PDB file of C-alpha atoms in Angstrom:
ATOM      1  CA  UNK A   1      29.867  30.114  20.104  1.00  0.00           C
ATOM      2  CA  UNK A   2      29.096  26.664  18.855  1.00  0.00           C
ATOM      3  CA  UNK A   3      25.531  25.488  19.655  1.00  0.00           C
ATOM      4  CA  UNK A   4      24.863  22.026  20.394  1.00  0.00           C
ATOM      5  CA  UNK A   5      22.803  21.162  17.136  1.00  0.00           C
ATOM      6  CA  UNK A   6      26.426  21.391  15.098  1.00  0.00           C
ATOM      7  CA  UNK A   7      27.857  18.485  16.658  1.00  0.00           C
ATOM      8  CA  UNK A   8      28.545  14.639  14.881  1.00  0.00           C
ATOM      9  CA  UNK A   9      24.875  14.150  16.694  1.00  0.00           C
ATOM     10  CA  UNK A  10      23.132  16.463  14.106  1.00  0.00           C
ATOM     11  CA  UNK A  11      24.322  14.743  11.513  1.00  0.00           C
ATOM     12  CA  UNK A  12      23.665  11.051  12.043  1.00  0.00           C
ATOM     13  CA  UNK A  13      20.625  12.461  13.111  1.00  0.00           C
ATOM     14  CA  UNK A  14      20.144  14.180   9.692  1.00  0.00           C
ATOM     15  CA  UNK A  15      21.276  11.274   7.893  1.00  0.00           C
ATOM     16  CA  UNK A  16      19.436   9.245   9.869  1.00  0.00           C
ATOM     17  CA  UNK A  17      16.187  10.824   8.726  1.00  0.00           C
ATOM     18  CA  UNK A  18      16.870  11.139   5.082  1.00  0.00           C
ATOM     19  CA  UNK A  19      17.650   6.915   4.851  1.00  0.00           C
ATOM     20  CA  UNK A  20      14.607   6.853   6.598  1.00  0.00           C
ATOM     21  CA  UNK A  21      12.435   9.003   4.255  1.00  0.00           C
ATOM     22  CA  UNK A  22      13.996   7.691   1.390  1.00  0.00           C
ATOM     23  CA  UNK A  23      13.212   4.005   2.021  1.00  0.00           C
ATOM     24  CA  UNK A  24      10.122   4.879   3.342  1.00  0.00           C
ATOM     25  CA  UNK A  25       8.896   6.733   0.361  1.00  0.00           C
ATOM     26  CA  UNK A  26      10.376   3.881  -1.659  1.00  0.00           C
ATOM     27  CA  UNK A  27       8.675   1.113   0.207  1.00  0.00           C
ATOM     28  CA  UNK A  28       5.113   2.761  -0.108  1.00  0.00           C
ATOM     29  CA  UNK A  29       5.654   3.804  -3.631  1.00  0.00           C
ATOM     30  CA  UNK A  30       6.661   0.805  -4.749  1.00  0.00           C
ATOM     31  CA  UNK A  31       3.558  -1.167  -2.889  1.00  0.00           C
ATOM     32  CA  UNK A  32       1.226   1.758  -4.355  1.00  0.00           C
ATOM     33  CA  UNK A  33       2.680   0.867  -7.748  1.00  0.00           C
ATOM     34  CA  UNK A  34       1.988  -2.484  -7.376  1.00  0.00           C
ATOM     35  CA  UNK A  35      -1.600  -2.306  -5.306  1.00  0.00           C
ATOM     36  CA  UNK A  36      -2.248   0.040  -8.426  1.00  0.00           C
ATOM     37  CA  UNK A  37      -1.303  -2.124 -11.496  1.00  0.00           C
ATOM     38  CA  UNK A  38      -3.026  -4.922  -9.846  1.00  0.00           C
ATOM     39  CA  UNK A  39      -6.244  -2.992  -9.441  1.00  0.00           C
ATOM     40  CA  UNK A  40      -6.038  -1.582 -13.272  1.00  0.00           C
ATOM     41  CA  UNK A  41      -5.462  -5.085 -14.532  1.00  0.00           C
ATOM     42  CA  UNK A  42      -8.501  -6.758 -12.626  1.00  0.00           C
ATOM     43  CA  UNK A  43     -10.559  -3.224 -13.865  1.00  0.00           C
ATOM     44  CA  UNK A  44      -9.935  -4.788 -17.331  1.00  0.00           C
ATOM     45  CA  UNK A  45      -6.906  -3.024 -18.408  1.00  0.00           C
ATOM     46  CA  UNK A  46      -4.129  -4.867 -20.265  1.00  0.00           C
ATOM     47  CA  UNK A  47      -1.263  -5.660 -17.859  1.00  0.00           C
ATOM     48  CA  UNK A  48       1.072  -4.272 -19.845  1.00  0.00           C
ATOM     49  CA  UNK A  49      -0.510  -1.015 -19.851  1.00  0.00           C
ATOM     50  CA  UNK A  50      -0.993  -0.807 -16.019  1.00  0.00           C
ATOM     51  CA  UNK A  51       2.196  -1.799 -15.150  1.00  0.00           C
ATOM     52  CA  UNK A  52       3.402   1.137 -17.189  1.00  0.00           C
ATOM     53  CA  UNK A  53       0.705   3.845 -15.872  1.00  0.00           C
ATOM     54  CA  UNK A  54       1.411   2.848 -12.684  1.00  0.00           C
ATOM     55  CA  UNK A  55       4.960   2.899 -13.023  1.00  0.00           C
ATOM     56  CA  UNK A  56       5.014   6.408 -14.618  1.00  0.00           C
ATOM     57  CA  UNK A  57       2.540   7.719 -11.776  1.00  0.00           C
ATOM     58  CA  UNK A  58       5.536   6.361  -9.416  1.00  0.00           C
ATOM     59  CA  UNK A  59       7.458   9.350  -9.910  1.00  0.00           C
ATOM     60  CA  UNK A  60       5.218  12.106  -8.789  1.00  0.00           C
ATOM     61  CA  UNK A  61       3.991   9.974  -5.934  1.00  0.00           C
ATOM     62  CA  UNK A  62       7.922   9.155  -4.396  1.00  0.00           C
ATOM     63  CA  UNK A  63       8.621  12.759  -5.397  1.00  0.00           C
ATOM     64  CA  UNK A  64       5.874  14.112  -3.494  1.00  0.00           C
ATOM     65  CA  UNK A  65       6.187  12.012  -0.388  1.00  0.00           C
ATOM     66  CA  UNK A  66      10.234  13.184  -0.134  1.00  0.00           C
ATOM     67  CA  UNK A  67       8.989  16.507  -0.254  1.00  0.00           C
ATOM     68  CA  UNK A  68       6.397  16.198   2.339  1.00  0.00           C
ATOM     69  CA  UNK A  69       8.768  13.746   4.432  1.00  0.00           C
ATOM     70  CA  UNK A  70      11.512  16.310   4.509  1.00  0.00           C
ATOM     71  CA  UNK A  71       9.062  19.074   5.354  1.00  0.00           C
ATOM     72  CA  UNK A  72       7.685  17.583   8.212  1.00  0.00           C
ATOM     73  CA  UNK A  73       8.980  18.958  11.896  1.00  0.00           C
ATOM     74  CA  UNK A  74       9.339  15.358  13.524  1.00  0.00           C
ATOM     75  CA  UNK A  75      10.211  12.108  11.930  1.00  0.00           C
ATOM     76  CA  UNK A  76       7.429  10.286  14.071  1.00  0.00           C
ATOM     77  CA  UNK A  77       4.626  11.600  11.850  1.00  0.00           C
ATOM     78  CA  UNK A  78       6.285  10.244   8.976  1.00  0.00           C
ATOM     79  CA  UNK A  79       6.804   6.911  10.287  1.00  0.00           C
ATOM     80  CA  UNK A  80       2.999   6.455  11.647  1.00  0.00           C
ATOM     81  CA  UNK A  81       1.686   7.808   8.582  1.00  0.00           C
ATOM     82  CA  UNK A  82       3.990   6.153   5.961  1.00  0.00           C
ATOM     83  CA  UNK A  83       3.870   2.747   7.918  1.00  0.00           C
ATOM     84  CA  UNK A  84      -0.088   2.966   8.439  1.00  0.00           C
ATOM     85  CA  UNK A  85       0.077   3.284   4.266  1.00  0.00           C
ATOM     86  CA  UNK A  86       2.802   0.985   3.477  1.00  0.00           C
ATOM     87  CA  UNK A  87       0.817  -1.848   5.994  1.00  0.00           C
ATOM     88  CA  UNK A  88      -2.612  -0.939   3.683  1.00  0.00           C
ATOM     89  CA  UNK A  89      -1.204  -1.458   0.934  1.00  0.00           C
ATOM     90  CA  UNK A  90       0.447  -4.468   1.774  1.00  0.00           C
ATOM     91  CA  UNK A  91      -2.903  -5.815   3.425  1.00  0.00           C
ATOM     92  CA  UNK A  92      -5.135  -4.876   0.143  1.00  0.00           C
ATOM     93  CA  UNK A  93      -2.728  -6.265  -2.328  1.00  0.00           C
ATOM     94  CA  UNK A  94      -2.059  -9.968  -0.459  1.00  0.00           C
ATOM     95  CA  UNK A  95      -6.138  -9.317  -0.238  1.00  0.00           C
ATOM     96  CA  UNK A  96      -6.389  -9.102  -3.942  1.00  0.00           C
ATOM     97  CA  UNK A  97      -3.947 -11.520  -5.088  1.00  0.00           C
TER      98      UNK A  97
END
């Protein structure tokens, strides 16, 4: 017996949620990243060099925000908590310059 989770409707909404973890975790790595290098450069760091720490400690962060997306029971908690980050890190880094 088929049960109803194995229809076309599971999958879009399967797919749905891993385009939307993946360009969420993107989004709020990428304005981390940037929040970040900003921060490191006005704490007296060379550019150069932030921009590259930053960029390396990129990869952990997107990894571990997949993992925790994908782990998560609903898809609402990740788009409160992900869009409450994305928004404060948008906010600080227009703040900062």
């Amino acid at each position: 017996m088929r049960s109803v989770s194995d229809g076309p409707l599971a999958v879009a909404r399967i797919a749905l949620r891993a385009a939307a973890i993946v360009g969420g975790g993107y989004a709020c790595t990428a304005l981390a990243v940037t929040l970040g290098a900003a921060l490191l450069a006005r704490a007296g760091m060379a550019r150069s060099e932030a921009v590259v720490l930053m960029a390396m400690l990129g990869f952990p962060l997107y990894l571990g925000l997949l993992l925790w997306g994908f782990s998560l029971r609903r898809v609402s908690t990740w788009w409160l908590v992900s869009g409450a980050a994305a928004a404060t890190f948008a906010l600080l880094r227009i703040t900062l310059g």
